[in-house]
Short mmCIF file of C-alpha atoms in Angstrom, two decimals:
data_model
loop_
_atom_site.label_atom_id
_atom_site.label_comp_id
_atom_site.label_asym_id
_atom_site.label_seq_id
_atom_site.Cartn_x
_atom_site.Cartn_y
_atom_site.Cartn_z
CA MET A 1 -2.89 23.65 12.55
CA ALA A 2 -0.98 24.25 9.21
CA ASN A 3 -2.15 25.78 6.49
CA LEU A 4 -0.68 24.79 3.24
CA SER A 5 -0.58 27.33 -0.11
CA TYR A 6 -1.10 25.61 -3.70
CA GLY A 7 -2.48 27.78 -6.15
CA GLY A 8 -3.60 30.39 -4.08
CA LEU A 9 -5.47 28.70 -2.40
CA ARG A 10 -5.25 28.02 1.80
CA LEU A 11 -6.03 23.98 2.45
CA THR A 12 -4.91 23.03 5.94
CA PRO A 13 -3.85 19.19 5.43
CA PRO A 14 -6.84 17.35 6.58
CA LYS A 15 -8.47 19.31 3.31
CA ILE A 16 -6.31 17.77 1.43
CA LEU A 17 -6.02 14.33 2.19
CA ALA A 18 -9.84 14.03 2.01
CA LEU A 19 -9.15 16.04 -1.40
CA GLY A 20 -6.58 13.61 -2.37
CA PHE A 21 -9.83 10.50 -1.31
CA ILE A 22 -12.06 12.01 -3.98
CA LEU A 23 -9.57 12.40 -6.19
CA LEU A 24 -8.51 9.00 -6.83
CA ILE A 25 -11.81 7.97 -6.08
CA GLY A 26 -13.42 9.73 -9.12
CA THR A 27 -10.99 8.32 -11.39
CA GLY A 28 -11.43 5.33 -10.23
CA THR A 29 -14.97 5.40 -11.38
CA VAL A 30 -14.34 6.35 -14.41
CA LEU A 31 -12.35 3.62 -14.95
CA LEU A 32 -14.35 0.95 -13.42
CA SER A 33 -17.20 2.54 -15.72
CA LEU A 34 -15.30 1.58 -19.18
CA PRO A 35 -16.85 -0.96 -21.55
CA ILE A 36 -13.29 -3.28 -20.31
CA SER A 37 -13.41 -3.12 -16.89
CA SER A 38 -16.82 -5.07 -17.03
CA ALA A 39 -16.77 -8.88 -17.45
CA ASN A 40 -21.19 -8.45 -18.25
CA GLY A 41 -21.59 -5.24 -19.76
CA ARG A 42 -21.01 -1.88 -19.87
CA ILE A 43 -21.10 -0.58 -15.37
CA SER A 44 -23.12 1.72 -14.08
CA TRP A 45 -22.04 5.29 -12.94
CA ILE A 46 -23.47 4.08 -8.95
CA ASP A 47 -21.89 0.96 -8.82
CA ALA A 48 -18.63 1.98 -10.37
CA LEU A 49 -18.33 4.49 -7.34
CA PHE A 50 -19.29 2.65 -4.96
CA MET A 51 -16.65 0.33 -5.73
CA ALA A 52 -14.23 2.36 -6.06
CA THR A 53 -14.84 4.25 -3.12
CA SER A 54 -14.87 0.44 -1.30
CA ALA A 55 -11.75 -0.18 -2.60
CA THR A 56 -10.09 3.57 -2.47
CA CYS A 57 -11.51 3.68 1.36
CA VAL A 58 -10.20 -0.63 1.64
CA THR A 59 -13.27 -1.42 2.57
CA GLY A 60 -14.39 -4.30 1.16
CA LEU A 61 -18.29 -4.11 0.41
CA ALA A 62 -18.68 -4.89 -3.16
CA VAL A 63 -22.29 -4.46 -5.89
CA ILE A 64 -20.00 -6.22 -8.34
CA ASP A 65 -18.50 -10.09 -7.47
CA THR A 66 -15.00 -9.39 -7.79
CA GLY A 67 -14.11 -12.63 -9.44
CA THR A 68 -16.72 -12.78 -12.03
CA GLY A 69 -18.57 -9.72 -12.79
CA LEU A 70 -14.61 -7.71 -14.55
CA THR A 71 -12.59 -8.08 -15.98
CA THR A 72 -8.78 -8.39 -15.01
CA PHE A 73 -8.81 -5.28 -16.19
CA GLY A 74 -11.11 -3.82 -13.52
CA GLN A 75 -9.05 -6.09 -11.00
CA ILE A 76 -6.14 -4.99 -11.63
CA VAL A 77 -8.25 -0.38 -10.67
CA LEU A 78 -9.44 -2.94 -7.59
CA LEU A 79 -5.80 -3.71 -6.23
CA VAL A 80 -4.04 -0.30 -7.24
CA LEU A 81 -6.88 1.62 -5.63
CA PHE A 82 -6.87 -0.48 -2.79
CA GLN A 83 -3.12 -0.36 -2.46
CA PHE A 84 -3.40 3.61 -2.89
CA GLY A 85 -6.18 3.18 -0.14
CA GLY A 86 -4.22 1.50 1.85
CA LEU A 87 -1.41 3.37 2.70
CA GLY A 88 -2.60 6.23 1.26
CA PHE A 89 -2.07 8.59 -1.35
CA VAL A 90 0.35 10.76 0.18
CA THR A 91 3.21 7.26 1.11
CA MET A 92 2.17 6.46 -2.68
CA ALA A 93 2.73 10.02 -3.74
CA THR A 94 5.96 9.73 -1.68
CA LEU A 95 7.41 6.85 -3.29
CA VAL A 96 7.29 8.50 -6.84
CA THR A 97 8.87 11.20 -5.40
CA LEU A 98 11.95 8.77 -3.06
CA VAL A 99 12.39 7.06 -6.78
CA LEU A 100 13.16 10.59 -8.01
CA ASN A 101 15.65 11.23 -6.42
CA ARG A 102 14.35 15.02 -4.82
CA ARG A 103 13.91 16.30 -1.58
CA ILE A 104 10.47 16.59 0.27
CA SER A 105 9.53 19.24 1.43
CA LEU A 106 7.79 21.17 3.85
CA LYS A 107 4.61 21.46 2.35
CA GLU A 108 5.19 17.50 2.12
CA ARG A 109 6.95 16.97 5.53
CA LEU A 110 3.06 18.82 7.21
CA LEU A 111 0.92 15.69 4.48
CA LEU A 112 2.51 12.84 5.87
CA GLN A 113 2.69 14.49 9.88
CA GLU A 114 -1.42 14.10 9.07
CA SER A 115 -1.97 10.90 7.10
CA MET A 116 0.70 8.60 9.61
CA ASN A 117 -1.34 10.40 12.48
CA GLN A 118 2.34 11.73 14.51
CA ASN A 119 2.84 14.66 16.55
CA SER A 120 5.68 15.31 14.95
CA MET A 121 7.41 15.61 11.27
CA GLN A 122 10.68 14.78 12.95
CA GLY A 123 11.70 11.23 11.31
CA ILE A 124 8.62 10.90 9.10
CA VAL A 125 10.25 10.73 6.02
CA LEU A 126 12.60 7.70 7.66
CA LEU A 127 9.22 6.48 9.09
CA ILE A 128 7.39 6.56 5.53
CA ARG A 129 10.46 5.00 3.56
CA ARG A 130 10.31 1.97 6.62
CA VAL A 131 6.67 1.88 5.39
CA LEU A 132 7.14 1.35 2.02
CA ILE A 133 9.57 -1.87 3.00
CA TYR A 134 7.75 -2.43 5.29
CA SER A 135 4.47 -3.60 3.43
CA LEU A 136 5.90 -4.35 -0.18
CA VAL A 137 8.33 -7.08 1.81
CA ILE A 138 5.07 -8.27 4.06
CA GLN A 139 3.15 -8.45 0.97
CA LEU A 140 5.73 -11.05 -0.96
CA ALA A 141 5.73 -12.90 0.87
CA GLY A 142 1.61 -13.62 1.29
CA ALA A 143 1.47 -13.58 -2.03
CA SER A 144 4.23 -16.03 -1.95
CA VAL A 145 2.33 -18.48 0.18
CA LEU A 146 -0.61 -17.99 -0.62
CA ALA A 147 0.57 -18.70 -4.86
CA LEU A 148 2.43 -21.33 -3.12
CA ARG A 149 -0.87 -22.61 -2.06
CA PHE A 150 -3.20 -22.08 -4.61
CA LEU A 151 -0.76 -24.33 -6.67
CA LYS A 152 -2.96 -27.48 -5.77
CA ASP A 153 -5.73 -25.62 -7.13
CA MET A 154 -5.19 -24.04 -10.18
CA SER A 155 -2.83 -23.27 -12.75
CA ALA A 156 0.71 -21.41 -12.04
CA GLY A 157 -0.20 -18.10 -13.51
CA LYS A 158 -3.72 -17.76 -12.17
CA ALA A 159 -1.50 -18.92 -8.48
CA ILE A 160 0.76 -16.81 -8.64
CA TYR A 161 -2.17 -13.48 -9.74
CA TYR A 162 -4.30 -14.58 -6.94
CA GLY A 163 -2.03 -14.85 -4.46
CA ILE A 164 -0.63 -11.25 -5.74
CA PHE A 165 -3.76 -10.20 -5.15
CA HIS A 166 -5.32 -11.39 -1.85
CA SER A 167 -1.86 -10.83 -0.30
CA ILE A 168 -2.63 -6.94 -0.69
CA SER A 169 -6.05 -7.02 -0.73
CA ILE A 170 -6.46 -8.70 2.87
CA PHE A 171 -2.67 -7.00 4.14
CA ASN A 172 -4.74 -3.46 3.00
CA ASN A 173 -7.37 -4.96 4.93
CA ALA A 174 -9.05 -4.27 1.30
CA GLY A 175 -11.38 -7.30 1.82
CA PHE A 176 -11.95 -7.91 -1.78
CA ASP A 177 -11.33 -11.80 -3.17
CA LEU A 178 -11.65 -13.06 -6.61
CA PHE A 179 -14.41 -16.37 -5.27
CA GLY A 180 -17.09 -14.84 -3.68
CA ASP A 181 -20.02 -15.38 -5.75
CA VAL A 182 -22.04 -11.19 -5.17
CA HIS A 183 -25.36 -12.34 -5.40
CA GLY A 184 -24.96 -15.07 -1.59
CA PRO A 185 -23.25 -12.95 2.06
CA PHE A 186 -20.64 -14.47 1.69
CA SER A 187 -16.33 -14.04 0.79
CA GLY A 188 -15.46 -17.47 -1.53
CA LEU A 189 -12.32 -17.72 1.11
CA THR A 190 -15.52 -20.83 3.04
CA ARG A 191 -14.00 -23.15 1.34
CA TYR A 192 -10.47 -23.06 3.25
CA ALA A 193 -12.22 -22.45 6.15
CA GLU A 194 -9.71 -25.36 7.60
CA ASP A 195 -7.19 -25.21 5.64
CA PRO A 196 -3.96 -23.63 8.43
CA VAL A 197 -2.45 -22.24 4.62
CA VAL A 198 -4.74 -19.60 4.01
CA ASN A 199 -6.00 -19.27 7.39
CA ILE A 200 -3.37 -17.94 9.20
CA THR A 201 -1.36 -16.13 6.48
CA ALA A 202 -5.17 -14.15 6.01
CA ILE A 203 -4.91 -13.84 10.49
CA LEU A 204 -0.63 -12.71 10.01
CA LEU A 205 -1.76 -10.32 6.77
CA ILE A 206 -4.66 -8.81 8.67
CA PHE A 207 -2.98 -8.70 11.85
CA LEU A 208 0.68 -7.08 10.26
CA GLY A 209 -1.85 -4.50 8.72
CA GLY A 210 -4.64 -3.33 11.22
CA ILE A 211 -1.45 -2.93 13.89
CA GLY A 212 0.12 0.73 12.15
CA PHE A 213 3.29 0.83 10.18
CA ILE A 214 3.83 3.51 12.82
CA VAL A 215 3.48 0.06 16.15
CA LEU A 216 5.64 -2.47 13.00
CA SER A 217 8.25 -0.02 12.98
CA ASP A 218 9.33 0.06 16.65
CA VAL A 219 8.34 -3.53 16.74
CA ILE A 220 11.74 -3.90 14.49
CA ASP A 221 13.25 -1.64 16.54
CA PHE A 222 12.95 -2.91 20.00
CA ARG A 223 16.41 -6.00 20.26
CA LYS A 224 17.66 -1.64 19.56
CA ARG A 225 16.62 -0.33 22.23
CA ARG A 226 14.68 -1.84 23.97
CA ARG A 227 10.91 -0.50 24.86
CA LEU A 228 7.95 0.28 23.26
CA THR A 229 6.54 3.59 23.10
CA LEU A 230 3.46 4.47 24.98
CA HIS A 231 1.56 4.16 21.62
CA SER A 232 2.50 0.51 20.74
CA LYS A 233 2.38 -0.38 24.09
CA VAL A 234 -1.62 0.59 24.21
CA VAL A 235 -2.15 -0.89 20.20
CA LEU A 236 -0.69 -4.02 20.63
CA SER A 237 -2.25 -4.82 23.98
CA THR A 238 -5.87 -3.99 23.19
CA SER A 239 -5.60 -5.66 20.05
CA LEU A 240 -4.58 -8.58 21.88
CA ILE A 241 -7.10 -8.79 24.28
CA LEU A 242 -9.65 -7.45 21.51
CA ILE A 243 -8.44 -11.07 19.48
CA ALA A 244 -8.34 -13.12 22.02
CA ALA A 245 -11.70 -11.92 23.55
CA GLY A 246 -13.80 -11.81 20.17
CA ALA A 247 -12.14 -15.51 19.23
CA GLY A 248 -13.57 -17.10 22.75
CA LEU A 249 -17.09 -15.55 22.98
CA PHE A 250 -17.09 -17.06 18.84
CA PHE A 251 -16.48 -20.34 19.36
CA TRP A 252 -18.61 -20.38 22.50
CA LEU A 253 -21.60 -18.61 20.79
CA GLU A 254 -21.21 -21.03 18.26
CA ILE A 255 -19.16 -24.21 18.40
CA TYR A 256 -22.55 -26.00 18.56
CA HIS A 257 -24.02 -23.78 15.96
CA THR A 258 -21.55 -22.92 12.38
CA LEU A 259 -18.82 -24.13 13.69
CA LYS A 260 -19.95 -27.52 14.11
CA PRO A 261 -18.86 -28.96 11.41
CA LEU A 262 -15.19 -28.23 11.26
CA HIS A 263 -11.86 -30.22 12.67
CA PRO A 264 -10.80 -29.00 16.27
CA GLY A 265 -8.20 -27.42 14.51
CA GLY A 266 -11.07 -25.56 11.64
CA LYS A 267 -13.17 -24.83 14.81
CA VAL A 268 -10.01 -22.89 16.72
CA MET A 269 -8.39 -20.76 13.10
CA ALA A 270 -12.09 -20.08 12.39
CA SER A 271 -12.91 -18.28 15.70
CA ILE A 272 -9.42 -16.63 15.99
CA LEU A 273 -10.22 -15.62 11.74
CA GLN A 274 -13.65 -14.43 13.04
CA ALA A 275 -12.32 -12.23 15.73
CA ILE A 276 -9.74 -10.30 13.85
CA THR A 277 -11.18 -9.65 10.62
CA PRO A 278 -14.73 -7.56 11.98
CA ARG A 279 -11.23 -4.91 12.93
CA SER A 280 -11.29 -4.15 8.86
CA GLY A 281 -9.86 -7.81 7.44
CA GLY A 282 -13.31 -8.30 5.06
CA VAL A 283 -12.16 -12.16 5.11
CA THR A 284 -13.99 -14.41 6.02
CA THR A 285 -14.09 -17.98 6.57
CA ILE A 286 -17.48 -18.27 8.23
CA ASP A 287 -20.68 -17.06 6.76
CA ILE A 288 -21.53 -15.00 7.89
CA TYR A 289 -26.26 -14.63 7.28
CA LYS A 290 -26.15 -17.59 9.65
CA LEU A 291 -24.16 -16.77 12.54
CA ARG A 292 -26.66 -16.31 15.51
CA GLU A 293 -27.73 -12.88 16.33
CA SER A 294 -26.14 -12.69 19.35
CA THR A 295 -21.96 -13.51 17.26
CA GLN A 296 -23.63 -10.78 14.75
CA PHE A 297 -23.56 -8.05 17.03
CA LEU A 298 -20.66 -9.38 18.72
CA ILE A 299 -18.53 -8.50 15.23
CA ILE A 300 -21.18 -5.19 14.72
CA LEU A 301 -19.23 -3.86 18.02
CA LEU A 302 -15.11 -4.93 16.64
CA MET A 303 -16.01 -3.72 13.18
CA PHE A 304 -17.62 -0.24 15.70
CA ILE A 305 -14.15 -0.63 17.40
CA GLY A 306 -11.97 -1.07 14.07
CA ALA A 307 -7.90 -1.22 14.37
CA ALA A 308 -4.47 1.25 15.49
CA PRO A 309 -4.14 4.71 14.61
CA GLY A 310 -2.57 4.96 11.14
CA SER A 311 -2.69 1.23 9.56
CA THR A 312 -5.04 0.27 7.09
CA GLY A 313 -8.12 0.08 8.74
CA GLY A 314 -11.78 1.77 10.08
CA GLY A 315 -13.66 2.69 12.64
CA ILE A 316 -13.01 4.80 16.03
CA LYS A 317 -9.79 2.65 16.59
CA LEU A 318 -8.35 1.04 19.33
CA THR A 319 -6.41 3.95 20.73
CA THR A 320 -9.79 6.13 21.38
CA PHE A 321 -11.61 2.18 22.87
CA ALA A 322 -8.74 2.09 25.27
CA LEU A 323 -8.88 5.98 26.59
CA LEU A 324 -12.23 4.88 27.29
CA ILE A 325 -11.93 2.78 29.27
CA ALA A 326 -9.12 3.78 31.44
CA ALA A 327 -11.08 6.83 31.57
CA VAL A 328 -14.24 5.20 33.00
CA TYR A 329 -12.08 3.11 35.53
CA SER A 330 -10.40 5.47 36.13
CA ARG A 331 -13.10 7.70 37.34
CA ILE A 332 -15.08 5.34 39.00
CA ARG A 333 -11.63 5.25 40.96
CA GLY A 334 -12.32 8.58 41.70
CA LYS A 335 -8.93 9.85 40.58
CA GLU A 336 -8.45 12.77 38.42
CA ASP A 337 -5.69 11.35 35.98
CA VAL A 338 -6.06 8.96 32.76
CA VAL A 339 -2.85 6.18 33.16
CA LEU A 340 -2.40 3.81 30.58
CA PHE A 341 0.40 1.70 31.31
CA ARG A 342 2.34 4.37 34.21
CA HIS A 343 1.81 7.16 31.94
CA ARG A 344 -0.64 10.21 32.33
CA LEU A 345 -2.78 11.04 29.45
CA SER A 346 -3.07 15.17 28.48
CA LYS A 347 -7.27 15.95 29.06
CA GLU A 348 -7.66 17.04 25.41
CA ASN A 349 -5.89 12.74 24.14
CA VAL A 350 -9.36 12.22 25.92
CA TYR A 351 -11.04 15.40 24.55
CA ARG A 352 -10.74 14.00 21.97
CA ALA A 353 -11.21 10.39 22.06
CA ILE A 354 -14.91 11.40 23.06
CA THR A 355 -15.15 13.87 19.70
CA MET A 356 -13.81 10.88 18.18
CA THR A 357 -16.70 8.20 19.59
CA LEU A 358 -19.93 10.57 19.46
CA LEU A 359 -18.85 10.94 16.30
CA SER A 360 -18.67 8.15 14.82
CA LEU A 361 -22.07 6.92 16.64
CA LEU A 362 -24.18 9.97 15.90
CA LEU A 363 -22.87 9.01 11.32
CA VAL A 364 -24.22 5.25 11.86
CA VAL A 365 -27.09 5.93 14.19
CA THR A 366 -28.69 8.50 11.32
CA ALA A 367 -27.09 6.38 8.30
CA THR A 368 -28.66 2.85 10.39
CA MET A 369 -32.31 4.98 11.06
CA LEU A 370 -32.20 5.96 7.07
CA LEU A 371 -30.90 2.87 6.16
CA SER A 372 -34.09 1.21 7.41
CA ILE A 373 -36.51 4.23 5.42
CA THR A 374 -34.45 3.83 2.32
CA GLU A 375 -34.47 -0.24 1.81
CA LYS A 376 -36.42 -3.47 3.04
CA ALA A 377 -33.97 -5.81 5.42
CA ASP A 378 -34.03 -6.67 8.80
CA PHE A 379 -32.76 -3.67 11.66
CA LEU A 380 -29.98 -5.61 12.40
CA ALA A 381 -28.97 -6.91 8.85
CA VAL A 382 -27.84 -2.63 8.53
CA MET A 383 -27.39 -1.66 10.75
CA PHE A 384 -24.85 -4.63 10.74
CA GLU A 385 -24.16 -2.97 6.67
CA ALA A 386 -24.01 0.89 8.46
CA VAL A 387 -21.02 -0.19 10.74
CA SER A 388 -19.38 -2.83 8.35
CA ALA A 389 -18.95 0.44 6.18
CA PHE A 390 -18.31 3.57 8.65
CA GLY A 391 -15.46 1.14 9.94
CA THR A 392 -14.68 -0.52 6.24
CA SER A 393 -14.62 -3.51 7.88
CA GLY A 394 -16.44 -4.65 4.35
CA LEU A 395 -18.51 -7.68 6.13
CA THR A 396 -22.36 -7.98 4.81
CA MET A 397 -25.35 -10.22 6.26
CA GLY A 398 -26.57 -9.76 2.10
CA LEU A 399 -27.11 -6.58 2.00
CA THR A 400 -24.97 -4.66 0.03
CA THR A 401 -26.56 -5.86 -2.91
CA GLU A 402 -30.34 -5.47 -2.61
CA LEU A 403 -28.92 -1.58 -2.08
CA THR A 404 -31.60 0.84 -3.63
CA THR A 405 -29.55 3.67 -5.39
CA ILE A 406 -30.12 6.27 -2.37
CA GLY A 407 -29.16 3.16 -0.30
CA LYS A 408 -25.42 2.75 -2.09
CA ILE A 409 -24.82 6.62 -1.71
CA LEU A 410 -25.13 6.86 2.09
CA ILE A 411 -22.84 3.83 1.70
CA ILE A 412 -20.62 5.58 -0.26
CA ILE A 413 -21.06 8.09 2.36
CA LEU A 414 -20.32 5.58 5.02
CA MET A 415 -17.17 4.38 3.78
CA PHE A 416 -15.40 7.77 2.95
CA MET A 417 -15.72 9.32 6.67
CA GLY A 418 -15.31 5.32 8.55
CA ARG A 419 -11.94 6.72 6.10
CA THR A 420 -11.24 9.13 6.74
CA GLY A 421 -12.17 9.67 10.47
CA PRO A 422 -15.19 11.77 11.08
CA LEU A 423 -13.05 13.95 13.46
CA THR A 424 -10.05 14.42 9.91
CA LEU A 425 -13.59 15.64 8.61
CA ALA A 426 -15.21 17.99 10.23
CA TYR A 427 -11.21 19.15 10.77
CA ALA A 428 -11.33 19.61 6.93
CA LEU A 429 -14.68 21.54 6.41
CA ARG A 430 -14.38 23.90 10.45
CA PRO A 431 -14.04 26.96 9.02
CA THR A 432 -10.06 28.55 10.33
CA LYS A 433 -10.97 31.24 13.02
CA GLY A 434 -8.15 32.25 15.44
CA LYS A 435 -7.24 31.12 19.27
CA GLU A 436 -10.82 32.99 21.45
CA LEU A 437 -9.12 35.79 23.03
CA TYR A 438 -12.04 34.95 26.18
CA ARG A 439 -13.51 32.96 28.29
CA HIS A 440 -16.78 31.87 29.89
CA PRO A 441 -17.52 32.00 33.59
CA GLU A 442 -17.90 28.12 34.59
CA GLY A 443 -21.37 26.19 35.32
CA HIS A 444 -22.40 23.40 36.81
CA LEU A 445 -24.54 20.43 36.03
CA MET A 446 -26.04 17.16 37.78
CA ILE A 447 -23.98 14.50 35.86
CA GLY A 448 -25.75 11.03 36.22
#
């Protein structure tokens, strides 16, 4: 991995990305701790840090009610943080560079390559231009539709503001809303559980934000190229399978429970939204704490899987999950190669997926164990909170507002590691070493 020199310091792209997120979080913490940001007295430093981390890491967990606890200034600070956090501060910095008509340097291209999970720098600037254009168009379209819908419930100025805020929040998978009551373990969008405009718009925004900008660009180019890359095929197929399976299971588990009061169309919309939102969306139209334990565990699994690489979402990522399933299938069939869509995948990809999953599991298990010590809550609620923070999902069973100071710090660490990625953070923290000049003798170990 290439090193970049800044002021005599040699930093790898993962280190710069991690430091960039820390800088954004620090700036947001200072701004949110100002009296102008709070509607009910000054926000404590730990709560300001929690909210800034949740926004920058596009999680959505909140210890302060965004709608009533923050002023318009505080809400705009959050909006800027999750816009930068969702698209990536490197992407946003590139936007400034492009506006000023400056040349993108080699160092900046290396950072862009790392931030977008690309294997090469070829076409990276063109991809960033597309990311910015697509994001702007999608968010404006979402804001327009939501604003028109909110006009029925509020004044024109408020409807426009709410439309913009929620469109940016949902597309960036941030999960913040201005309707909710922070003292209740649910999103304010529960009032729109049967509203087709809000539901369909939210589903599309979460889906488009969660599949990744690389896939989005590939799909738009499909008419010209008449083919999709392997990455896009895996992301789209895995995403659609998880949405269909998740919605079907949710509908089956909750049909005579939380879905019972809704009309048939509302039941279907609620099931689809609740199937797609755990994978980093963060908005929900059903009270999470009212769900069956089996449904809550289903949501935990979906939150752990997360969204696609290069997207605004977290988790171990769709491609990692797909690769692990393909590897298990190949081993069961006695095949040496792992194949997806008639493409053989390298052992390096398999090792990276296994490493990412095990590091993530270790992180979540450790955090859950520590939270079960520091917090007075059911084990499932503790696990749900930990996985939600790691997967930057933002869903909660009500534990967020009851967290102790130590609990808040643990969740902050989880949100940060979930957004930057355990593997990226491991690369950032590891010492720089050259290639090993020797290999150990091969050993044999009994497995299973």
